[in-house]
PDB file of N, CA and C in Angstrom:
ATOM      1  N   MET M   2      11.414 -11.522 -15.900  1.00 47.00           N
ATOM      2  CA  MET M   2      10.339 -11.168 -15.100  1.00 47.00           C
ATOM      3  C   MET M   2      10.239  -9.676 -15.003  1.00 47.00           C
ATOM      4  N   ALA M   3       9.007  -9.140 -15.147  1.00 52.00           N
ATOM      5  CA  ALA M   3       8.717  -7.664 -15.041  1.00 52.00           C
ATOM      6  C   ALA M   3       8.855  -7.265 -13.602  1.00 52.00           C
ATOM      7  N   LYS M   4       9.335  -6.047 -13.496  1.00 59.00           N
ATOM      8  CA  LYS M   4       9.431  -5.482 -12.014  1.00 59.00           C
ATOM      9  C   LYS M   4       8.025  -5.009 -11.684  1.00 59.00           C
ATOM     10  N   THR M   5       7.651  -5.259 -10.430  1.00 65.00           N
ATOM     11  CA  THR M   5       6.310  -4.898  -9.934  1.00 65.00           C
ATOM     12  C   THR M   5       6.537  -3.538  -9.122  1.00 65.00           C
ATOM     13  N   ASN M   6       5.804  -2.567  -9.485  1.00 89.00           N
ATOM     14  CA  ASN M   6       5.853  -1.230  -8.720  1.00 89.00           C
ATOM     15  C   ASN M   6       5.005  -1.451  -7.505  1.00 89.00           C
ATOM     16  N   LEU M   7       5.471  -0.774  -6.421  1.00 92.00           N
ATOM     17  CA  LEU M   7       4.653  -0.756  -5.236  1.00 92.00           C
ATOM     18  C   LEU M   7       4.131   0.595  -4.991  1.00 92.00           C
ATOM     19  N   CYS M   8       2.874   0.578  -4.500  1.00 94.00           N
ATOM     20  CA  CYS M   8       2.212   1.893  -4.193  1.00 94.00           C
ATOM     21  C   CYS M   8       3.021   2.615  -3.113  1.00 94.00           C
ATOM     22  N   GLN M   9       3.427   3.898  -3.353  1.00 96.00           N
ATOM     23  CA  GLN M   9       4.291   4.546  -2.447  1.00 96.00           C
ATOM     24  C   GLN M   9       3.504   5.219  -1.318  1.00 96.00           C
ATOM     25  N   SER M  10       2.255   4.755  -1.046  1.00 95.00           N
ATOM     26  CA  SER M  10       1.523   5.088   0.098  1.00 95.00           C
ATOM     27  C   SER M  10       1.195   4.007   0.976  1.00 95.00           C
ATOM     28  N   CYS M  11       0.760   2.820   0.379  1.00 92.00           N
ATOM     29  CA  CYS M  11       0.471   1.672   1.207  1.00 92.00           C
ATOM     30  C   CYS M  11       1.309   0.469   0.994  1.00 92.00           C
ATOM     31  N   GLY M  12       2.125   0.405  -0.158  1.00 90.00           N
ATOM     32  CA  GLY M  12       2.984  -0.742  -0.317  1.00 90.00           C
ATOM     33  C   GLY M  12       2.414  -1.860  -1.198  1.00 90.00           C
ATOM     34  N   MET M  13       1.205  -1.695  -1.556  1.00 86.00           N
ATOM     35  CA  MET M  13       0.518  -2.744  -2.317  1.00 86.00           C
ATOM     36  C   MET M  13       1.189  -2.796  -3.743  1.00 86.00           C
ATOM     37  N   PRO M  14       1.273  -3.968  -4.325  1.00 86.00           N
ATOM     38  CA  PRO M  14       1.783  -4.010  -5.684  1.00 86.00           C
ATOM     39  C   PRO M  14       0.777  -3.387  -6.602  1.00 86.00           C
ATOM     40  N   ILE M  15       1.295  -2.550  -7.601  1.00 89.00           N
ATOM     41  CA  ILE M  15       0.527  -1.993  -8.630  1.00 89.00           C
ATOM     42  C   ILE M  15       0.762  -2.885  -9.854  1.00 89.00           C
ATOM     43  N   ASP M  16      -0.256  -3.667 -10.289  1.00 84.00           N
ATOM     44  CA  ASP M  16      -0.143  -4.624 -11.329  1.00 84.00           C
ATOM     45  C   ASP M  16      -1.458  -4.810 -12.014  1.00 84.00           C
ATOM     46  N   LYS M  17      -1.669  -5.841 -12.712  1.00 80.00           N
ATOM     47  CA  LYS M  17      -2.972  -6.112 -13.404  1.00 80.00           C
ATOM     48  C   LYS M  17      -4.041  -6.246 -12.416  1.00 80.00           C
ATOM     49  N   ASN M  18      -3.854  -6.606 -11.093  1.00 76.00           N
ATOM     50  CA  ASN M  18      -4.905  -6.823 -10.103  1.00 76.00           C
ATOM     51  C   ASN M  18      -5.189  -5.505  -9.358  1.00 76.00           C
ATOM     52  N   THR M  19      -4.195  -4.687  -9.182  1.00 79.00           N
ATOM     53  CA  THR M  19      -4.369  -3.386  -8.430  1.00 79.00           C
ATOM     54  C   THR M  19      -3.830  -2.244  -9.383  1.00 79.00           C
ATOM     55  N   LEU M  20      -4.715  -1.477  -9.874  1.00 86.00           N
ATOM     56  CA  LEU M  20      -4.350  -0.455 -10.870  1.00 86.00           C
ATOM     57  C   LEU M  20      -3.808   0.782 -10.168  1.00 86.00           C
ATOM     58  N   GLY M  21      -3.147   1.549 -10.964  1.00 92.00           N
ATOM     59  CA  GLY M  21      -2.687   2.911 -10.453  1.00 92.00           C
ATOM     60  C   GLY M  21      -3.858   3.791 -10.205  1.00 92.00           C
ATOM     61  N   GLY M  22      -3.675   4.747  -9.322  1.00 95.00           N
ATOM     62  CA  GLY M  22      -4.699   5.756  -9.075  1.00 95.00           C
ATOM     63  C   GLY M  22      -4.716   6.750 -10.212  1.00 95.00           C
ATOM     64  N   LYS M  23      -5.550   7.770 -10.101  1.00 96.00           N
ATOM     65  CA  LYS M  23      -5.602   8.803 -11.201  1.00 96.00           C
ATOM     66  C   LYS M  23      -5.083  10.143 -10.689  1.00 96.00           C
ATOM     67  N   ASN M  24      -4.272  10.729 -11.579  1.00 97.00           N
ATOM     68  CA  ASN M  24      -3.761  12.043 -11.385  1.00 97.00           C
ATOM     69  C   ASN M  24      -4.795  13.074 -11.627  1.00 97.00           C
ATOM     70  N   ALA M  25      -4.608  14.287 -11.165  1.00 97.00           N
ATOM     71  CA  ALA M  25      -5.530  15.276 -11.441  1.00 97.00           C
ATOM     72  C   ALA M  25      -5.938  15.576 -12.818  1.00 97.00           C
ATOM     73  N   ASP M  26      -5.003  15.288 -13.805  1.00 97.00           N
ATOM     74  CA  ASP M  26      -5.261  15.414 -15.158  1.00 97.00           C
ATOM     75  C   ASP M  26      -5.805  14.218 -15.840  1.00 97.00           C
ATOM     76  N   GLY M  27      -6.260  13.145 -15.032  1.00 95.00           N
ATOM     77  CA  GLY M  27      -6.869  11.938 -15.455  1.00 95.00           C
ATOM     78  C   GLY M  27      -5.981  10.904 -15.914  1.00 95.00           C
ATOM     79  N   THR M  28      -4.705  11.129 -15.949  1.00 95.00           N
ATOM     80  CA  THR M  28      -3.721  10.098 -16.348  1.00 95.00           C
ATOM     81  C   THR M  28      -3.495   9.098 -15.112  1.00 95.00           C
ATOM     82  N   ILE M  29      -3.039   7.868 -15.447  1.00 94.00           N
ATOM     83  CA  ILE M  29      -2.923   6.827 -14.398  1.00 94.00           C
ATOM     84  C   ILE M  29      -1.612   7.110 -13.705  1.00 94.00           C
ATOM     85  N   SER M  30      -1.617   7.080 -12.441  1.00 94.00           N
ATOM     86  CA  SER M  30      -0.403   7.301 -11.515  1.00 94.00           C
ATOM     87  C   SER M  30       0.344   5.983 -11.543  1.00 94.00           C
ATOM     88  N   THR M  31       1.676   6.082 -11.727  1.00 92.00           N
ATOM     89  CA  THR M  31       2.532   4.936 -11.574  1.00 92.00           C
ATOM     90  C   THR M  31       3.094   4.827 -10.206  1.00 92.00           C
ATOM     91  N   LYS M  32       2.727   5.822  -9.479  1.00 95.00           N
ATOM     92  CA  LYS M  32       3.358   5.893  -8.029  1.00 95.00           C
ATOM     93  C   LYS M  32       2.418   5.422  -6.941  1.00 95.00           C
ATOM     94  N   TYR M  33       1.049   5.663  -7.129  1.00 96.00           N
ATOM     95  CA  TYR M  33       0.090   5.378  -6.132  1.00 96.00           C
ATOM     96  C   TYR M  33      -0.974   4.479  -6.597  1.00 96.00           C
ATOM     97  N   CYS M  34      -1.553   3.536  -5.818  1.00 94.00           N
ATOM     98  CA  CYS M  34      -2.578   2.694  -6.215  1.00 94.00           C
ATOM     99  C   CYS M  34      -3.939   3.341  -6.260  1.00 94.00           C
ATOM    100  N   GLU M  35      -4.900   2.728  -6.891  1.00 94.00           N
ATOM    101  CA  GLU M  35      -6.296   3.197  -6.995  1.00 94.00           C
ATOM    102  C   GLU M  35      -6.937   3.356  -5.620  1.00 94.00           C
ATOM    103  N   ASN M  36      -6.569   2.591  -4.620  1.00 92.00           N
ATOM    104  CA  ASN M  36      -7.213   2.602  -3.369  1.00 92.00           C
ATOM    105  C   ASN M  36      -6.672   3.831  -2.552  1.00 92.00           C
ATOM    106  N   CYS M  37      -5.513   4.246  -2.881  1.00 94.00           N
ATOM    107  CA  CYS M  37      -4.929   5.400  -2.094  1.00 94.00           C
ATOM    108  C   CYS M  37      -5.025   6.797  -2.757  1.00 94.00           C
ATOM    109  N   TYR M  38      -5.195   6.850  -4.036  1.00 97.00           N
ATOM    110  CA  TYR M  38      -4.980   8.067  -4.820  1.00 97.00           C
ATOM    111  C   TYR M  38      -6.055   8.178  -5.891  1.00 97.00           C
ATOM    112  N   GLN M  39      -6.874   9.265  -5.935  1.00 96.00           N
ATOM    113  CA  GLN M  39      -7.817   9.486  -6.943  1.00 96.00           C
ATOM    114  C   GLN M  39      -7.862  11.009  -7.166  1.00 96.00           C
ATOM    115  N   ASP M  40      -7.974  11.428  -8.447  1.00 97.00           N
ATOM    116  CA  ASP M  40      -8.111  12.829  -8.845  1.00 97.00           C
ATOM    117  C   ASP M  40      -6.936  13.686  -8.303  1.00 97.00           C
ATOM    118  N   GLY M  41      -5.818  13.186  -8.235  1.00 97.00           N
ATOM    119  CA  GLY M  41      -4.630  13.890  -7.791  1.00 97.00           C
ATOM    120  C   GLY M  41      -4.494  14.141  -6.362  1.00 97.00           C
ATOM    121  N   ALA M  42      -5.296  13.341  -5.504  1.00 97.00           N
ATOM    122  CA  ALA M  42      -5.259  13.587  -4.108  1.00 97.00           C
ATOM    123  C   ALA M  42      -5.379  12.224  -3.409  1.00 97.00           C
ATOM    124  N   PHE M  43      -4.873  12.095  -2.209  1.00 96.00           N
ATOM    125  CA  PHE M  43      -4.997  10.983  -1.412  1.00 96.00           C
ATOM    126  C   PHE M  43      -6.445  10.756  -0.976  1.00 96.00           C
ATOM    127  N   VAL M  44      -6.957   9.563  -1.096  1.00 95.00           N
ATOM    128  CA  VAL M  44      -8.315   9.252  -0.714  1.00 95.00           C
ATOM    129  C   VAL M  44      -8.603   9.403   0.832  1.00 95.00           C
ATOM    130  N   GLN M  45      -7.682   8.953   1.620  1.00 92.00           N
ATOM    131  CA  GLN M  45      -7.820   9.015   3.033  1.00 92.00           C
ATOM    132  C   GLN M  45      -6.759   9.962   3.621  1.00 92.00           C
ATOM    133  N   ASP M  46      -7.197  10.857   4.504  1.00 93.00           N
ATOM    134  CA  ASP M  46      -6.172  11.692   5.118  1.00 93.00           C
ATOM    135  C   ASP M  46      -5.963  11.173   6.574  1.00 93.00           C
ATOM    136  N   LEU M  47      -5.097  10.108   6.560  1.00 95.00           N
ATOM    137  CA  LEU M  47      -4.780   9.458   7.916  1.00 95.00           C
ATOM    138  C   LEU M  47      -3.386   9.745   8.260  1.00 95.00           C
ATOM    139  N   SER M  48      -3.100   9.631   9.576  1.00 96.00           N
ATOM    140  CA  SER M  48      -1.771   9.726  10.118  1.00 96.00           C
ATOM    141  C   SER M  48      -1.058   8.507   9.728  1.00 96.00           C
ATOM    142  N   PHE M  49       0.303   8.528   9.813  1.00 96.00           N
ATOM    143  CA  PHE M  49       1.121   7.336   9.504  1.00 96.00           C
ATOM    144  C   PHE M  49       0.644   6.094  10.225  1.00 96.00           C
ATOM    145  N   ASP M  50       0.521   6.234  11.571  1.00 96.00           N
ATOM    146  CA  ASP M  50       0.128   5.141  12.361  1.00 96.00           C
ATOM    147  C   ASP M  50      -1.280   4.568  12.015  1.00 96.00           C
ATOM    148  N   ASP M  51      -2.253   5.481  11.848  1.00 96.00           N
ATOM    149  CA  ASP M  51      -3.569   5.030  11.413  1.00 96.00           C
ATOM    150  C   ASP M  51      -3.559   4.450  10.031  1.00 96.00           C
ATOM    151  N   MET M  52      -2.784   4.897   9.145  1.00 95.00           N
ATOM    152  CA  MET M  52      -2.737   4.268   7.781  1.00 95.00           C
ATOM    153  C   MET M  52      -2.026   2.883   7.875  1.00 95.00           C
ATOM    154  N   TYR M  53      -1.016   2.781   8.672  1.00 94.00           N
ATOM    155  CA  TYR M  53      -0.360   1.502   8.874  1.00 94.00           C
ATOM    156  C   TYR M  53      -1.360   0.505   9.406  1.00 94.00           C
ATOM    157  N   THR M  54      -2.051   0.824  10.520  1.00 95.00           N
ATOM    158  CA  THR M  54      -2.973  -0.143  11.089  1.00 95.00           C
ATOM    159  C   THR M  54      -4.165  -0.405  10.139  1.00 95.00           C
ATOM    160  N   TYR M  55      -4.655   0.520   9.388  1.00 93.00           N
ATOM    161  CA  TYR M  55      -5.673   0.270   8.443  1.00 93.00           C
ATOM    162  C   TYR M  55      -5.245  -0.664   7.354  1.00 93.00           C
ATOM    163  N   ASN M  56      -4.000  -0.514   6.771  1.00 90.00           N
ATOM    164  CA  ASN M  56      -3.504  -1.290   5.759  1.00 90.00           C
ATOM    165  C   ASN M  56      -3.189  -2.723   6.306  1.00 90.00           C
ATOM    166  N   TYR M  57      -2.562  -2.752   7.375  1.00 89.00           N
ATOM    167  CA  TYR M  57      -2.284  -4.109   7.954  1.00 89.00           C
ATOM    168  C   TYR M  57      -3.427  -4.937   8.217  1.00 89.00           C
ATOM    169  N   GLU M  58      -4.568  -4.383   8.801  1.00 90.00           N
ATOM    170  CA  GLU M  58      -5.761  -5.119   8.978  1.00 90.00           C
ATOM    171  C   GLU M  58      -6.443  -5.506   7.704  1.00 90.00           C
ATOM    172  N   LYS M  59      -6.367  -4.662   6.639  1.00 87.00           N
ATOM    173  CA  LYS M  59      -6.949  -4.896   5.394  1.00 87.00           C
ATOM    174  C   LYS M  59      -6.286  -6.051   4.687  1.00 87.00           C
ATOM    175  N   PHE M  60      -4.918  -6.102   4.795  1.00 84.00           N
ATOM    176  CA  PHE M  60      -4.171  -7.170   4.202  1.00 84.00           C
ATOM    177  C   PHE M  60      -4.507  -8.467   4.935  1.00 84.00           C
ATOM    178  N   LEU M  61      -4.628  -8.553   6.265  1.00 83.00           N
ATOM    179  CA  LEU M  61      -4.958  -9.701   6.979  1.00 83.00           C
ATOM    180  C   LEU M  61      -6.475 -10.151   6.777  1.00 83.00           C
ATOM    181  N   ALA M  62      -7.309  -9.267   6.458  1.00 87.00           N
ATOM    182  CA  ALA M  62      -8.680  -9.697   6.143  1.00 87.00           C
ATOM    183  C   ALA M  62      -8.899 -10.008   4.631  1.00 87.00           C
ATOM    184  N   SER M  63      -7.930  -9.848   3.845  1.00 86.00           N
ATOM    185  CA  SER M  63      -8.078 -10.218   2.504  1.00 86.00           C
ATOM    186  C   SER M  63      -8.131 -11.676   2.201  1.00 86.00           C
ATOM    187  N   ASP M  64      -8.304 -12.047   0.928  1.00 87.00           N
ATOM    188  CA  ASP M  64      -8.369 -13.418   0.504  1.00 87.00           C
ATOM    189  C   ASP M  64      -7.053 -14.114   0.287  1.00 87.00           C
ATOM    190  N   MET M  65      -5.981 -13.566   0.794  1.00 84.00           N
ATOM    191  CA  MET M  65      -4.618 -14.153   0.637  1.00 84.00           C
ATOM    192  C   MET M  65      -4.650 -15.552   1.391  1.00 84.00           C
ATOM    193  N   ASN M  66      -3.817 -16.468   0.957  1.00 89.00           N
ATOM    194  CA  ASN M  66      -3.710 -17.757   1.564  1.00 89.00           C
ATOM    195  C   ASN M  66      -2.898 -17.518   2.865  1.00 89.00           C
ATOM    196  N   LYS M  67      -2.800 -18.641   3.602  1.00 89.00           N
ATOM    197  CA  LYS M  67      -2.093 -18.588   4.888  1.00 89.00           C
ATOM    198  C   LYS M  67      -0.558 -18.326   4.803  1.00 89.00           C
ATOM    199  N   ILE M  68       0.007 -18.754   3.787  1.00 91.00           N
ATOM    200  CA  ILE M  68       1.426 -18.470   3.549  1.00 91.00           C
ATOM    201  C   ILE M  68       1.697 -16.976   3.190  1.00 91.00           C
ATOM    202  N   GLU M  69       0.840 -16.462   2.369  1.00 86.00           N
ATOM    203  CA  GLU M  69       0.877 -15.034   2.109  1.00 86.00           C
ATOM    204  C   GLU M  69       0.723 -14.158   3.302  1.00 86.00           C
ATOM    205  N   LYS M  70      -0.362 -14.519   4.111  1.00 86.00           N
ATOM    206  CA  LYS M  70      -0.554 -13.797   5.321  1.00 86.00           C
ATOM    207  C   LYS M  70       0.575 -13.880   6.257  1.00 86.00           C
ATOM    208  N   PHE M  71       1.256 -15.061   6.327  1.00 89.00           N
ATOM    209  CA  PHE M  71       2.442 -15.263   7.206  1.00 89.00           C
ATOM    210  C   PHE M  71       3.485 -14.244   6.873  1.00 89.00           C
ATOM    211  N   PHE M  72       3.736 -14.069   5.529  1.00 86.00           N
ATOM    212  CA  PHE M  72       4.758 -13.174   5.045  1.00 86.00           C
ATOM    213  C   PHE M  72       4.394 -11.722   5.288  1.00 86.00           C
ATOM    214  N   VAL M  73       3.098 -11.395   5.157  1.00 84.00           N
ATOM    215  CA  VAL M  73       2.709 -10.048   5.426  1.00 84.00           C
ATOM    216  C   VAL M  73       2.929  -9.677   6.908  1.00 84.00           C
ATOM    217  N   LYS M  74       2.568 -10.618   7.724  1.00 84.00           N
ATOM    218  CA  LYS M  74       2.741 -10.363   9.226  1.00 84.00           C
ATOM    219  C   LYS M  74       4.173  -9.950   9.544  1.00 84.00           C
ATOM    220  N   TYR M  75       5.129 -10.585   8.841  1.00 88.00           N
ATOM    221  CA  TYR M  75       6.541 -10.397   9.244  1.00 88.00           C
ATOM    222  C   TYR M  75       7.316  -9.309   8.348  1.00 88.00           C
ATOM    223  N   MET M  76       6.700  -9.006   7.148  1.00 90.00           N
ATOM    224  CA  MET M  76       7.393  -8.164   6.262  1.00 90.00           C
ATOM    225  C   MET M  76       6.697  -6.736   6.211  1.00 90.00           C
ATOM    226  N   TYR M  77       5.407  -6.674   6.535  1.00 90.00           N
ATOM    227  CA  TYR M  77       4.714  -5.383   6.389  1.00 90.00           C
ATOM    228  C   TYR M  77       4.958  -4.678   7.762  1.00 90.00           C
ATOM    229  N   THR M  78       6.021  -4.065   7.948  1.00 92.00           N
ATOM    230  CA  THR M  78       6.404  -3.378   9.141  1.00 92.00           C
ATOM    231  C   THR M  78       6.390  -1.947   8.975  1.00 92.00           C
ATOM    232  N   LYS M  79       6.343  -1.144  10.125  1.00 93.00           N
ATOM    233  CA  LYS M  79       6.406   0.301  10.011  1.00 93.00           C
ATOM    234  C   LYS M  79       7.670   0.777   9.404  1.00 93.00           C
ATOM    235  N   LYS M  80       8.787  -0.021   9.589  1.00 94.00           N
ATOM    236  CA  LYS M  80      10.005   0.398   8.959  1.00 94.00           C
ATOM    237  C   LYS M  80       9.883   0.332   7.426  1.00 94.00           C
ATOM    238  N   PHE M  81       9.182  -0.783   6.903  1.00 93.00           N
ATOM    239  CA  PHE M  81       8.985  -0.872   5.471  1.00 93.00           C
ATOM    240  C   PHE M  81       8.102   0.341   5.055  1.00 93.00           C
ATOM    241  N   MET M  82       7.061   0.581   5.720  1.00 94.00           N
ATOM    242  CA  MET M  82       6.213   1.677   5.304  1.00 94.00           C
ATOM    243  C   MET M  82       6.843   3.045   5.353  1.00 94.00           C
ATOM    244  N   ARG M  83       7.665   3.239   6.302  1.00 95.00           N
ATOM    245  CA  ARG M  83       8.405   4.586   6.376  1.00 95.00           C
ATOM    246  C   ARG M  83       9.258   4.751   5.194  1.00 95.00           C
ATOM    247  N   GLY M  84       9.682   3.696   4.520  1.00 95.00           N
ATOM    248  CA  GLY M  84      10.510   3.797   3.288  1.00 95.00           C
ATOM    249  C   GLY M  84       9.759   4.243   2.045  1.00 95.00           C
ATOM    250  N   LEU M  85       8.431   4.141   2.148  1.00 95.00           N
ATOM    251  CA  LEU M  85       7.576   4.638   0.960  1.00 95.00           C
ATOM    252  C   LEU M  85       7.601   6.110   0.839  1.00 95.00           C
ATOM    253  N   ASP M  86       7.526   6.651  -0.349  1.00 95.00           N
ATOM    254  CA  ASP M  86       7.726   8.077  -0.629  1.00 95.00           C
ATOM    255  C   ASP M  86       6.760   9.001   0.201  1.00 95.00           C
ATOM    256  N   ARG M  87       5.499   8.472   0.343  1.00 96.00           N
ATOM    257  CA  ARG M  87       4.506   9.391   1.002  1.00 96.00           C
ATOM    258  C   ARG M  87       4.906   9.620   2.484  1.00 96.00           C
ATOM    259  N   TRP M  88       5.615   8.575   3.138  1.00 96.00           N
ATOM    260  CA  TRP M  88       5.825   8.648   4.483  1.00 96.00           C
ATOM    261  C   TRP M  88       7.318   9.027   4.843  1.00 96.00           C
ATOM    262  N   LYS M  89       8.130   9.206   3.848  1.00 90.00           N
ATOM    263  CA  LYS M  89       9.522   9.599   4.113  1.00 90.00           C
ATOM    264  C   LYS M  89       9.586  10.998   4.809  1.00 90.00           C
ATOM    265  N   ASN M  90      10.396  11.198   5.733  1.00 70.00           N
ATOM    266  CA  ASN M  90      10.420  12.572   6.344  1.00 70.00           C
ATOM    267  C   ASN M  90      11.508  13.393   5.660  1.00 70.00           C
TER     268      ASN M  90
END
C-alpha cells in the first residue's frame, strides 16, 4: 500500500482526489494541498484557531459518510493539527 502524504497545513490527504498546491516556480508541492497553497504562498492567512475551525467545519460539511465523519470528530484535534509543519512552534 502506498503511503499517503498529509497536507502540512490542514491535514487533508494529498492523493489522486486532492492534489498538491503549486510552488512559486510552478512545480507541484508535495507538502501542501491545492486548497491551502498556490503560487508559493498560503491561500488563507488565518490564525491557528481560525484555520482549525475552518477545516473542521469543512470536513463535517463534506460528502463523507457517517463513519468517516465520526472518525474526523475524534481524530481531527488541535493536538493533531499542531503537529503539522505549518503550525509547529
